[in-house]
Structure formats: C-alpha cells, structure tokens
C-alpha cells in the first residue's frame, strides 16, 4: 500500500512538471511576440513579398544572440517569428516562397542546413535538417575519407533551383590538427524525391558546380 502511494505521488509530480513545462514554454513564446533586440540586417524574398529581419544582441559573431522574424512587405506590421540563433544564420527563401532553408552556424565547428515549409501566410514549419543526408552521400562517394577523423563539419545551403524543387548544398570538413580537409563538394537535395543527388545538369542545367562571388555572404 505504501509502495503504491509513492508511485502515485511520483506520477502526479511527473504530470504537474509536464504541465508546468508546457505552460512555461507557452509563456516564453508569448513573451517573444515582438522583436526585443536591435535590428541588425534585413533582406527580401525573391518575389519581394517577405522581408527577413535579423534582430541581434552582441558586439560580433562570437557573442551574437539573434532572432529572425519574417515581415510582410505589403504590411510591415504583419510579422511572424521564425528562428533563434547563436553566432550566425541566414534565410534562403525559395522562388515560389513555399519553402525556405536556414544556414545556421552551430557554434564554430558546425554549419547546418535546416529546411522549412510554408503552412500559412508568414508561418513556416521546420521539416528537417539536411546534414546527415548530405554526409551520407559524401561518404558513399568518398571512400578514402574516414569522417570521424574530422572535427569541423559544414553543410551549407547555397542556392535554390528556379523551379523551387531543389537546393544546392555545399559540404566541407576540417581537422585543425591535420591536413585532411576536404575540398568544397556539392550535391543537390531534391524535394520531390526527398533524396540527395549529383544530377546537376537535370536540376541546375550544368554538369558541375563552380561557386560564384554571389554565393558568399
């Protein structure tokens, strides 16, 4: 009887903790309904309908804490919170504005590409991280590399295809303690198949990819 009482007590506490956690998260989200950091930079979507604004605290990239908001170009008062980041992030919106991908620096040893899908107006929902898929294809085509020997990992979204169905991805990896860096390597994430591909000619009308000045932030 005593044991059952203890178990019941523990279950009640777990439920209460879960409710408090949920309410607390909701409260934090409610408090973040308006930008509360200085505006650092802004840029527009390909069609010009969306203004992407970065509100950032900190003196430089090493101390940045930032929030990304999407604003309507027709009605600037209409806005939607998208993403919080540390150090650095950039948003690449697809030509049809139905998708976006965030280039996110996670600390100093990793850059990730995060895919979002539009659900309503300025609201976008996170779909997936593209790192694992890109590195899987890299590993399958580069048997000479032992990926666990590398420290820094970078997967960057570079460019949308004109039909908004594919994203060009740059892969790179670095080890500060050895000369085993990989050269920048490119692949394509195809939204229609949910797979990484090397078919540059079909998607981007080119056999290979050469980075241009416009690819650099």
PDB file of C-alpha atoms in Angstrom:
ATOM      1  CA  UNK A   1       0.000   0.000   0.000  1.00  0.00           C
ATOM      2  CA  UNK A   2       2.828   2.340   0.903  1.00  0.00           C
ATOM      3  CA  UNK A   3       4.629   1.465  -2.338  1.00  0.00           C
ATOM      4  CA  UNK A   4       1.512   2.242  -4.411  1.00  0.00           C
ATOM      5  CA  UNK A   5       1.164   5.584  -2.633  1.00  0.00           C
ATOM      6  CA  UNK A   6       4.758   6.521  -3.506  1.00  0.00           C
ATOM      7  CA  UNK A   7       4.262   5.506  -7.155  1.00  0.00           C
ATOM      8  CA  UNK A   8       1.042   7.523  -7.348  1.00  0.00           C
ATOM      9  CA  UNK A   9       2.778  10.523  -5.821  1.00  0.00           C
ATOM     10  CA  UNK A  10       5.603  10.262  -8.359  1.00  0.00           C
ATOM     11  CA  UNK A  11       3.160  10.058 -11.255  1.00  0.00           C
ATOM     12  CA  UNK A  12       1.311  13.151 -10.050  1.00  0.00           C
ATOM     13  CA  UNK A  13       4.571  15.068  -9.787  1.00  0.00           C
ATOM     14  CA  UNK A  14       5.600  13.998 -13.293  1.00  0.00           C
ATOM     15  CA  UNK A  15       2.256  15.179 -14.693  1.00  0.00           C
ATOM     16  CA  UNK A  16       2.457  18.500 -12.830  1.00  0.00           C
ATOM     17  CA  UNK A  17       6.043  19.026 -14.016  1.00  0.00           C
ATOM     18  CA  UNK A  18       4.994  18.338 -17.597  1.00  0.00           C
ATOM     19  CA  UNK A  19       2.139  20.823 -17.365  1.00  0.00           C
ATOM     20  CA  UNK A  20       4.361  23.490 -15.851  1.00  0.00           C
ATOM     21  CA  UNK A  21       6.966  22.910 -18.543  1.00  0.00           C
ATOM     22  CA  UNK A  22       4.356  23.227 -21.273  1.00  0.00           C
ATOM     23  CA  UNK A  23       2.853  26.364 -19.770  1.00  0.00           C
ATOM     24  CA  UNK A  24       6.293  27.833 -19.256  1.00  0.00           C
ATOM     25  CA  UNK A  25       7.208  27.222 -22.895  1.00  0.00           C
ATOM     26  CA  UNK A  26       3.975  28.832 -23.990  1.00  0.00           C
ATOM     27  CA  UNK A  27       4.623  31.837 -21.802  1.00  0.00           C
ATOM     28  CA  UNK A  28       8.124  32.255 -23.235  1.00  0.00           C
ATOM     29  CA  UNK A  29       6.712  32.124 -26.723  1.00  0.00           C
ATOM     30  CA  UNK A  30       4.077  34.688 -25.827  1.00  0.00           C
ATOM     31  CA  UNK A  31       6.769  36.994 -24.460  1.00  0.00           C
ATOM     32  CA  UNK A  32       8.591  36.740 -27.770  1.00  0.00           C
ATOM     33  CA  UNK A  33       5.647  38.040 -29.814  1.00  0.00           C
ATOM     34  CA  UNK A  34       7.588  41.197 -30.680  1.00  0.00           C
ATOM     35  CA  UNK A  35      11.264  41.698 -31.569  1.00  0.00           C
ATOM     36  CA  UNK A  36      13.188  42.680 -28.448  1.00  0.00           C
ATOM     37  CA  UNK A  37      16.706  43.066 -29.865  1.00  0.00           C
ATOM     38  CA  UNK A  38      18.285  45.705 -32.137  1.00  0.00           C
ATOM     39  CA  UNK A  39      17.722  45.286 -35.874  1.00  0.00           C
ATOM     40  CA  UNK A  40      20.996  44.043 -37.390  1.00  0.00           C
ATOM     41  CA  UNK A  41      20.132  43.417 -41.050  1.00  0.00           C
ATOM     42  CA  UNK A  42      17.293  42.734 -43.438  1.00  0.00           C
ATOM     43  CA  UNK A  43      16.748  41.382 -46.947  1.00  0.00           C
ATOM     44  CA  UNK A  44      13.783  40.439 -49.113  1.00  0.00           C
ATOM     45  CA  UNK A  45      12.460  37.211 -50.617  1.00  0.00           C
ATOM     46  CA  UNK A  46      12.815  36.507 -54.372  1.00  0.00           C
ATOM     47  CA  UNK A  47       9.294  37.755 -55.120  1.00  0.00           C
ATOM     48  CA  UNK A  48       9.659  40.695 -52.781  1.00  0.00           C
ATOM     49  CA  UNK A  49       6.678  39.686 -50.625  1.00  0.00           C
ATOM     50  CA  UNK A  50       8.657  38.874 -47.470  1.00  0.00           C
ATOM     51  CA  UNK A  51      11.198  40.942 -45.565  1.00  0.00           C
ATOM     52  CA  UNK A  52      13.611  38.867 -43.471  1.00  0.00           C
ATOM     53  CA  UNK A  53      14.884  40.757 -40.435  1.00  0.00           C
ATOM     54  CA  UNK A  54      17.623  39.737 -38.014  1.00  0.00           C
ATOM     55  CA  UNK A  55      17.360  41.212 -34.519  1.00  0.00           C
ATOM     56  CA  UNK A  56      20.684  40.619 -32.799  1.00  0.00           C
ATOM     57  CA  UNK A  57      22.418  41.346 -29.496  1.00  0.00           C
ATOM     58  CA  UNK A  58      26.200  41.180 -29.203  1.00  0.00           C
ATOM     59  CA  UNK A  59      29.249  43.013 -30.495  1.00  0.00           C
ATOM     60  CA  UNK A  60      30.399  40.430 -33.058  1.00  0.00           C
ATOM     61  CA  UNK A  61      29.663  36.944 -34.373  1.00  0.00           C
ATOM     62  CA  UNK A  62      31.393  35.408 -31.362  1.00  0.00           C
ATOM     63  CA  UNK A  63      28.845  36.886 -28.963  1.00  0.00           C
ATOM     64  CA  UNK A  64      25.699  37.110 -31.120  1.00  0.00           C
ATOM     65  CA  UNK A  65      22.280  36.079 -29.863  1.00  0.00           C
ATOM     66  CA  UNK A  66      19.722  36.600 -32.593  1.00  0.00           C
ATOM     67  CA  UNK A  67      16.083  36.154 -33.587  1.00  0.00           C
ATOM     68  CA  UNK A  68      14.824  36.008 -37.162  1.00  0.00           C
ATOM     69  CA  UNK A  69      11.422  37.469 -37.987  1.00  0.00           C
ATOM     70  CA  UNK A  70       9.506  37.473 -41.248  1.00  0.00           C
ATOM     71  CA  UNK A  71       7.614  40.666 -42.108  1.00  0.00           C
ATOM     72  CA  UNK A  72       5.066  41.265 -44.833  1.00  0.00           C
ATOM     73  CA  UNK A  73       6.361  43.702 -47.455  1.00  0.00           C
ATOM     74  CA  UNK A  74       2.816  44.974 -48.080  1.00  0.00           C
ATOM     75  CA  UNK A  75       2.023  45.346 -44.392  1.00  0.00           C
ATOM     76  CA  UNK A  76       5.230  45.673 -42.293  1.00  0.00           C
ATOM     77  CA  UNK A  77       3.191  45.429 -39.082  1.00  0.00           C
ATOM     78  CA  UNK A  78       2.325  41.840 -40.043  1.00  0.00           C
ATOM     79  CA  UNK A  79       5.149  39.653 -38.788  1.00  0.00           C
ATOM     80  CA  UNK A  80       5.961  36.105 -37.714  1.00  0.00           C
ATOM     81  CA  UNK A  81       8.793  34.778 -35.539  1.00  0.00           C
ATOM     82  CA  UNK A  82      10.874  32.176 -37.392  1.00  0.00           C
ATOM     83  CA  UNK A  83      14.070  31.169 -35.604  1.00  0.00           C
ATOM     84  CA  UNK A  84      16.530  31.948 -32.789  1.00  0.00           C
ATOM     85  CA  UNK A  85      20.247  31.508 -33.357  1.00  0.00           C
ATOM     86  CA  UNK A  86      23.657  31.886 -31.788  1.00  0.00           C
ATOM     87  CA  UNK A  87      26.576  33.251 -33.819  1.00  0.00           C
ATOM     88  CA  UNK A  88      25.150  33.301 -37.367  1.00  0.00           C
ATOM     89  CA  UNK A  89      22.182  32.388 -39.569  1.00  0.00           C
ATOM     90  CA  UNK A  90      20.838  33.297 -42.988  1.00  0.00           C
ATOM     91  CA  UNK A  91      17.495  32.538 -44.647  1.00  0.00           C
ATOM     92  CA  UNK A  92      17.214  31.430 -48.284  1.00  0.00           C
ATOM     93  CA  UNK A  93      13.590  31.576 -49.448  1.00  0.00           C
ATOM     94  CA  UNK A  94      12.582  29.552 -52.500  1.00  0.00           C
ATOM     95  CA  UNK A  95      11.483  31.423 -55.664  1.00  0.00           C
ATOM     96  CA  UNK A  96       7.849  30.382 -55.088  1.00  0.00           C
ATOM     97  CA  UNK A  97       8.125  31.275 -51.360  1.00  0.00           C
ATOM     98  CA  UNK A  98       6.651  27.898 -50.354  1.00  0.00           C
ATOM     99  CA  UNK A  99       9.918  26.777 -48.756  1.00  0.00           C
ATOM    100  CA  UNK A 100      12.923  28.232 -47.033  1.00  0.00           C
ATOM    101  CA  UNK A 101      16.194  26.912 -45.746  1.00  0.00           C
ATOM    102  CA  UNK A 102      18.257  28.354 -42.900  1.00  0.00           C
ATOM    103  CA  UNK A 103      22.035  28.333 -42.988  1.00  0.00           C
ATOM    104  CA  UNK A 104      22.790  28.007 -39.272  1.00  0.00           C
ATOM    105  CA  UNK A 105      26.205  28.085 -37.647  1.00  0.00           C
ATOM    106  CA  UNK A 106      26.043  25.881 -34.566  1.00  0.00           C
ATOM    107  CA  UNK A 107      28.958  27.213 -32.558  1.00  0.00           C
ATOM    108  CA  UNK A 108      32.225  27.299 -34.521  1.00  0.00           C
ATOM    109  CA  UNK A 109      32.605  23.663 -35.545  1.00  0.00           C
ATOM    110  CA  UNK A 110      29.375  23.042 -37.440  1.00  0.00           C
ATOM    111  CA  UNK A 111      27.146  24.661 -40.041  1.00  0.00           C
ATOM    112  CA  UNK A 112      23.772  23.086 -40.711  1.00  0.00           C
ATOM    113  CA  UNK A 113      21.043  23.500 -43.320  1.00  0.00           C
ATOM    114  CA  UNK A 114      17.500  23.404 -41.937  1.00  0.00           C
ATOM    115  CA  UNK A 115      14.520  23.077 -44.273  1.00  0.00           C
ATOM    116  CA  UNK A 116      11.163  24.765 -43.554  1.00  0.00           C
ATOM    117  CA  UNK A 117       7.806  24.553 -45.364  1.00  0.00           C
ATOM    118  CA  UNK A 118       5.207  27.313 -45.566  1.00  0.00           C
ATOM    119  CA  UNK A 119       1.967  26.443 -43.772  1.00  0.00           C
ATOM    120  CA  UNK A 120       0.049  29.728 -43.809  1.00  0.00           C
ATOM    121  CA  UNK A 121       0.967  33.296 -44.727  1.00  0.00           C
ATOM    122  CA  UNK A 122       4.263  34.083 -42.992  1.00  0.00           C
ATOM    123  CA  UNK A 123       4.229  30.876 -40.939  1.00  0.00           C
ATOM    124  CA  UNK A 124       6.842  28.249 -41.806  1.00  0.00           C
ATOM    125  CA  UNK A 125       7.227  24.849 -40.161  1.00  0.00           C
ATOM    126  CA  UNK A 126      10.548  23.067 -39.691  1.00  0.00           C
ATOM    127  CA  UNK A 127      10.756  19.948 -41.857  1.00  0.00           C
ATOM    128  CA  UNK A 128      14.240  18.508 -41.416  1.00  0.00           C
ATOM    129  CA  UNK A 129      17.972  19.002 -41.033  1.00  0.00           C
ATOM    130  CA  UNK A 130      19.883  18.175 -44.221  1.00  0.00           C
ATOM    131  CA  UNK A 131      23.317  17.451 -42.698  1.00  0.00           C
ATOM    132  CA  UNK A 132      23.009  13.699 -42.304  1.00  0.00           C
ATOM    133  CA  UNK A 133      21.708  13.122 -45.833  1.00  0.00           C
ATOM    134  CA  UNK A 134      24.478  15.213 -47.379  1.00  0.00           C
ATOM    135  CA  UNK A 135      27.230  13.494 -45.408  1.00  0.00           C
ATOM    136  CA  UNK A 136      25.794  10.055 -46.204  1.00  0.00           C
ATOM    137  CA  UNK A 137      26.116  10.764 -49.928  1.00  0.00           C
ATOM    138  CA  UNK A 138      29.591  12.224 -49.378  1.00  0.00           C
ATOM    139  CA  UNK A 139      30.674   9.107 -47.507  1.00  0.00           C
ATOM    140  CA  UNK A 140      29.279   6.833 -50.233  1.00  0.00           C
ATOM    141  CA  UNK A 141      31.243   8.691 -52.922  1.00  0.00           C
ATOM    142  CA  UNK A 142      34.460   9.359 -50.960  1.00  0.00           C
ATOM    143  CA  UNK A 143      35.623   6.049 -49.542  1.00  0.00           C
ATOM    144  CA  UNK A 144      39.113   7.471 -48.938  1.00  0.00           C
ATOM    145  CA  UNK A 145      37.902   9.682 -46.085  1.00  0.00           C
ATOM    146  CA  UNK A 146      37.279   8.490 -42.558  1.00  0.00           C
ATOM    147  CA  UNK A 147      34.761  11.071 -41.433  1.00  0.00           C
ATOM    148  CA  UNK A 148      35.313  10.506 -37.732  1.00  0.00           C
ATOM    149  CA  UNK A 149      38.826  11.909 -38.180  1.00  0.00           C
ATOM    150  CA  UNK A 150      37.420  15.375 -38.867  1.00  0.00           C
ATOM    151  CA  UNK A 151      36.450  17.960 -36.265  1.00  0.00           C
ATOM    152  CA  UNK A 152      34.579  20.773 -38.021  1.00  0.00           C
ATOM    153  CA  UNK A 153      31.612  19.908 -40.259  1.00  0.00           C
ATOM    154  CA  UNK A 154      29.910  22.291 -42.655  1.00  0.00           C
ATOM    155  CA  UNK A 155      26.768  21.713 -44.703  1.00  0.00           C
ATOM    156  CA  UNK A 156      25.582  24.959 -46.306  1.00  0.00           C
ATOM    157  CA  UNK A 157      22.553  25.697 -48.462  1.00  0.00           C
ATOM    158  CA  UNK A 158      23.864  27.723 -51.410  1.00  0.00           C
ATOM    159  CA  UNK A 159      21.130  28.210 -53.991  1.00  0.00           C
ATOM    160  CA  UNK A 160      17.544  27.278 -54.892  1.00  0.00           C
ATOM    161  CA  UNK A 161      16.701  25.907 -58.326  1.00  0.00           C
ATOM    162  CA  UNK A 162      14.445  28.158 -60.379  1.00  0.00           C
ATOM    163  CA  UNK A 163      11.510  25.732 -60.006  1.00  0.00           C
ATOM    164  CA  UNK A 164      11.829  25.695 -56.162  1.00  0.00           C
ATOM    165  CA  UNK A 165      12.152  21.900 -56.150  1.00  0.00           C
ATOM    166  CA  UNK A 166      15.844  21.537 -55.328  1.00  0.00           C
ATOM    167  CA  UNK A 167      18.531  23.077 -53.145  1.00  0.00           C
ATOM    168  CA  UNK A 168      22.227  23.207 -53.944  1.00  0.00           C
ATOM    169  CA  UNK A 169      24.264  22.040 -50.931  1.00  0.00           C
ATOM    170  CA  UNK A 170      27.953  22.641 -50.212  1.00  0.00           C
ATOM    171  CA  UNK A 171      29.775  20.143 -47.992  1.00  0.00           C
ATOM    172  CA  UNK A 172      33.122  20.720 -46.314  1.00  0.00           C
ATOM    173  CA  UNK A 173      35.003  19.300 -43.369  1.00  0.00           C
ATOM    174  CA  UNK A 174      38.096  20.321 -41.469  1.00  0.00           C
ATOM    175  CA  UNK A 175      40.553  18.990 -38.907  1.00  0.00           C
ATOM    176  CA  UNK A 176      42.732  21.626 -37.226  1.00  0.00           C
ATOM    177  CA  UNK A 177      45.318  19.018 -36.240  1.00  0.00           C
ATOM    178  CA  UNK A 178      45.987  17.515 -39.676  1.00  0.00           C
ATOM    179  CA  UNK A 179      45.959  18.390 -43.399  1.00  0.00           C
ATOM    180  CA  UNK A 180      42.877  16.257 -44.025  1.00  0.00           C
ATOM    181  CA  UNK A 181      40.496  18.999 -45.052  1.00  0.00           C
ATOM    182  CA  UNK A 182      38.060  18.168 -47.820  1.00  0.00           C
ATOM    183  CA  UNK A 183      37.691  20.467 -50.798  1.00  0.00           C
ATOM    184  CA  UNK A 184      34.247  22.108 -51.096  1.00  0.00           C
ATOM    185  CA  UNK A 185      31.959  19.434 -52.523  1.00  0.00           C
ATOM    186  CA  UNK A 186      28.466  19.935 -53.896  1.00  0.00           C
ATOM    187  CA  UNK A 187      25.281  17.913 -54.048  1.00  0.00           C
ATOM    188  CA  UNK A 188      21.585  18.605 -54.530  1.00  0.00           C
ATOM    189  CA  UNK A 189      18.669  17.960 -52.216  1.00  0.00           C
ATOM    190  CA  UNK A 190      15.610  17.120 -54.336  1.00  0.00           C
ATOM    191  CA  UNK A 191      12.343  17.952 -52.551  1.00  0.00           C
ATOM    192  CA  UNK A 192      10.294  15.803 -54.928  1.00  0.00           C
ATOM    193  CA  UNK A 193      12.220  12.627 -54.050  1.00  0.00           C
ATOM    194  CA  UNK A 194      13.485  13.591 -50.568  1.00  0.00           C
ATOM    195  CA  UNK A 195      16.961  12.454 -51.616  1.00  0.00           C
ATOM    196  CA  UNK A 196      20.417  13.905 -52.199  1.00  0.00           C
ATOM    197  CA  UNK A 197      21.556  13.818 -55.819  1.00  0.00           C
ATOM    198  CA  UNK A 198      24.537  14.618 -58.058  1.00  0.00           C
ATOM    199  CA  UNK A 199      22.387  15.315 -61.109  1.00  0.00           C
ATOM    200  CA  UNK A 200      23.433  18.945 -61.582  1.00  0.00           C
ATOM    201  CA  UNK A 201      22.587  19.009 -65.274  1.00  0.00           C
ATOM    202  CA  UNK A 202      18.972  17.999 -64.749  1.00  0.00           C
ATOM    203  CA  UNK A 203      18.326  20.326 -61.835  1.00  0.00           C
ATOM    204  CA  UNK A 204      20.609  23.313 -62.425  1.00  0.00           C
ATOM    205  CA  UNK A 205      21.329  22.863 -66.143  1.00  0.00           C
ATOM    206  CA  UNK A 206      25.051  22.379 -65.579  1.00  0.00           C
ATOM    207  CA  UNK A 207      27.378  19.370 -65.374  1.00  0.00           C
ATOM    208  CA  UNK A 208      29.269  20.570 -62.322  1.00  0.00           C
ATOM    209  CA  UNK A 209      29.054  23.487 -59.952  1.00  0.00           C
ATOM    210  CA  UNK A 210      31.512  26.343 -59.586  1.00  0.00           C
ATOM    211  CA  UNK A 211      30.858  28.831 -56.757  1.00  0.00           C
ATOM    212  CA  UNK A 212      30.495  32.468 -57.749  1.00  0.00           C
ATOM    213  CA  UNK A 213      31.047  35.690 -55.839  1.00  0.00           C
ATOM    214  CA  UNK A 214      27.301  35.904 -55.182  1.00  0.00           C
ATOM    215  CA  UNK A 215      27.448  32.645 -53.189  1.00  0.00           C
ATOM    216  CA  UNK A 216      29.479  34.293 -50.456  1.00  0.00           C
ATOM    217  CA  UNK A 217      27.762  36.078 -47.570  1.00  0.00           C
TER     218      UNK A 217
END
